[in-house]
Amino acid sequence: MTVAPSEQPVRRLVLVGGVVQGVGFRPFVHTLATELGLAGLVANGPTGARIEIEGPRRTVTRFCRRLVTDAPPLADISTVDTSELPLVGGTTFAIAPTSSGAGSTLVPPDTATCEACLTELADPHDRRHRHPFITCTGCGPRFTVTTSMPYDRSATTMADFPMCTDCTAEYRSPADRRFHAQPIACWACGPRLRLSGSTRAEGGTALAEARRLLAAGAVVAVKGLGGYHLVCDATASSTVAELRRRKGRGDKPFAVMVPDTGAASLLGHVGPAERAVLSGPERPVVLLRRRRSSPLAPQVCPRCPDVGVMLPYTPVHRLLLGLPGDPAGPVMLVVTSGNVSGEPLVTDDGEALSRLRGLADAWLWHDRPISVACDDSVVRVRPDGSLLPLRRSRGYVPARIRLPVPVRPVLAAGGDLKNTLCLAEGESAWLSGHVGDMGSPAGTRAFERAERHLHALTGVAPVLVAADRHPGYRSAAWARRYGPPVRLVQHHHAHVVSAMAEHGVRGPVLGVAFDGTGYGDDGAVWGGEILQADLAGFRRLAHLAYVPLPGGDAAVRNPYRMALSHLRSAGIAWTRDLPCAAAADDGELALLRQQLERGVQCVPTSSMGRLFDAVSSLTGLCHRVDHEAQAAVELEAAALTAGEVGEGYPFTLDRPGRLLTAVVADLRSGTPPQLIAARFHVAVADAVCSACRTARRHTGIGTVVLTGGVFANGLLDQLCATALQTAGFTVLRHSVVPPGDGGLALGQTVIAARVGSD
């Protein structure tokens, strides 16, 4: 009897690349092959998953198709390569031991506890009832517990926790949700939760006592997935104020954790898009427009238009907020990074007891090591539902970013503030979690630890290092010590290309790069730039007119200095009726006038961020800052309450004096600061659109990129996008990496290392 070609037996080798380890992919393959009656094996390998599949040709083809269409939710398949193998025979399908060898694969990000695990957590009859480390193949820690690849338990920080008999049975059963779930654990074999401080306890008692302490007004250091948090009752004014004092945090906003989206809606606007992001597997901090009244203590986010809200993403968080029937306790918690302000996140248990002493009253911790620090991600949801990432870290890292061009193996060192680093090879790039400020030895150590961890996971061996051109950047100095040749990249070109890379665009584009500080090719401080750019280079088409930056960092810390500098450049006298002039005493005004006249420590700047600072002080909103972008945030907050705005002020980038003259006239006529702030935002958006129209006439380019830290301002981001789209431009905005320096390394990677660039 003749067998139809479609029914003839074949054996096929299938190599699957992408995020296929740690997401239940091998159990999925096993189940799919068994369902289709196919034989063979699947194993983790150095480049992903290696499958040998045998059976009728038509069924094998169907299997290969469903590998992609039916893959687990957390999987991200980038490649599927097939080739023919000799027939072996057999009737069973097996999960084989992990194969070794050179290559790179991906580990998935940490994800929030899934609904199935949460159900078990709350079930008194389940053996994992209230287990603080409950997880399965669909949720839990991945990136922060993985030490090397391929992804197996022995390559995670769970290696020192032997599975008990019950967990071993679940781990080995293809029908179980925990089949080959590497962080699997239970009360019998998992990590141990402990409470330290004036009260000591273990396990469930430790958690109950931590809740009691929080209700009594204590600050508790809680060990999370990627580091320690400082946690307290977000509705207790005195407690929040005390935490702020201990951290030396000034008025910088705190994030808040609430049990569900219903509670989140009491704090800020929660539409369908916000609800989806809040409850998604990434569980970032989502900036919500604040409600005028809420249960929060006013010290949580003073003078800020937004409140950062997140839902619990670990079993410990869920238990801290309480399960049904638990004693009453706080249901809105401040959850802020466990560190002294300006220092890296604490991950080591011994360091937590020493570095957080004086900040925390108690420590709720466990004995599962954290492989690498990973702070919470922060995002904003735009009106169109797209994400504006402000910090890309837990939940998103180390997800692969596909590049528009292939690159040589490269390490990009990023910048000195909000630092992230990037490793890339071919058409793939991987960014680290948020490292933060490189201004201390601890910051440098955190950077080096992140680099080693990312290298261990990706296998990328750099032949080139990219860094910023700023001669004083510590990240660039580190790059020069690292070993491979260093290629320096202009700051604002890197910003523009980071947005181009995430959109898969090669250019040319018009790049609107607005930020606070970036080293310019002429030695000035740039930051209000209109560039014509592609992946190879850029041309500066326009920029905000230079004004002196009196005293460098002193002008950044004291926005009234920038206001006075801008007024002097515009020929406007420093009269005491102007709030920025009233903010300084006579002696300081005299010294500042002398400094500007002589040009002492007065580097010229085109920074749009500094103009926002200046207008914030000029309107009387913010004269001194204790955290980055504080003055601009308060200016945005005022603008959002202005009501009907009408037209903006007259403003072009090359003539900011007209804008300042109009602002001063409004001030003197008694116009409310809120309306001045709103008119200023509209004026900046109009100036951006006008500059891009002019650039389009000269270049023919109709695509605009909005980038740089100033575009973390949601109001400006939306005003500029709307104006440009109305004018017929294609507008590209960040939705994968932050517009600020947290996305800088991605742009550096593509500019420095693209194949064929020499």
mmCIF file of C-alpha atoms in Angstrom, residues 258-270 278 288 291 307 309-311 332:
data_model
loop_
_atom_site.group_PDB
_atom_site.id
_atom_site.type_symbol
_atom_site.label_atom_id
_atom_site.label_comp_id
_atom_site.label_asym_id
_atom_site.label_seq_id
_atom_site.Cartn_x
_atom_site.Cartn_y
_atom_site.Cartn_z
ATOM 1 C CA VAL A 258 -2.367 49.051 46.513
ATOM 2 C CA PRO A 259 -4.160 45.668 46.334
ATOM 3 C CA ASP A 260 -6.121 46.186 43.099
ATOM 4 C CA THR A 261 -7.170 48.608 40.366
ATOM 5 C CA GLY A 262 -10.227 49.618 42.377
ATOM 6 C CA ALA A 263 -7.996 50.987 45.107
ATOM 7 C CA ALA A 264 -5.757 52.592 42.469
ATOM 8 C CA SER A 265 -8.761 54.490 41.090
ATOM 9 C CA LEU A 266 -9.160 56.197 44.486
ATOM 10 C CA LEU A 267 -5.759 57.795 43.963
ATOM 11 C CA GLY A 268 -5.736 58.731 40.273
ATOM 12 C CA HIS A 269 -7.448 58.348 36.930
ATOM 13 C CA VAL A 270 -7.599 54.681 35.881
ATOM 14 C CA LEU A 278 -1.352 48.060 36.260
ATOM 15 C CA LEU A 288 -1.672 58.317 37.280
ATOM 16 C CA ARG A 291 -7.241 62.988 42.201
ATOM 17 C CA VAL A 307 0.924 59.614 41.810
ATOM 18 C CA VAL A 309 0.880 53.396 41.754
ATOM 19 C CA MET A 310 1.616 49.689 41.405
ATOM 20 C CA LEU A 311 -0.129 46.465 42.312
ATOM 21 C CA MET A 332 -1.957 51.459 50.782
#
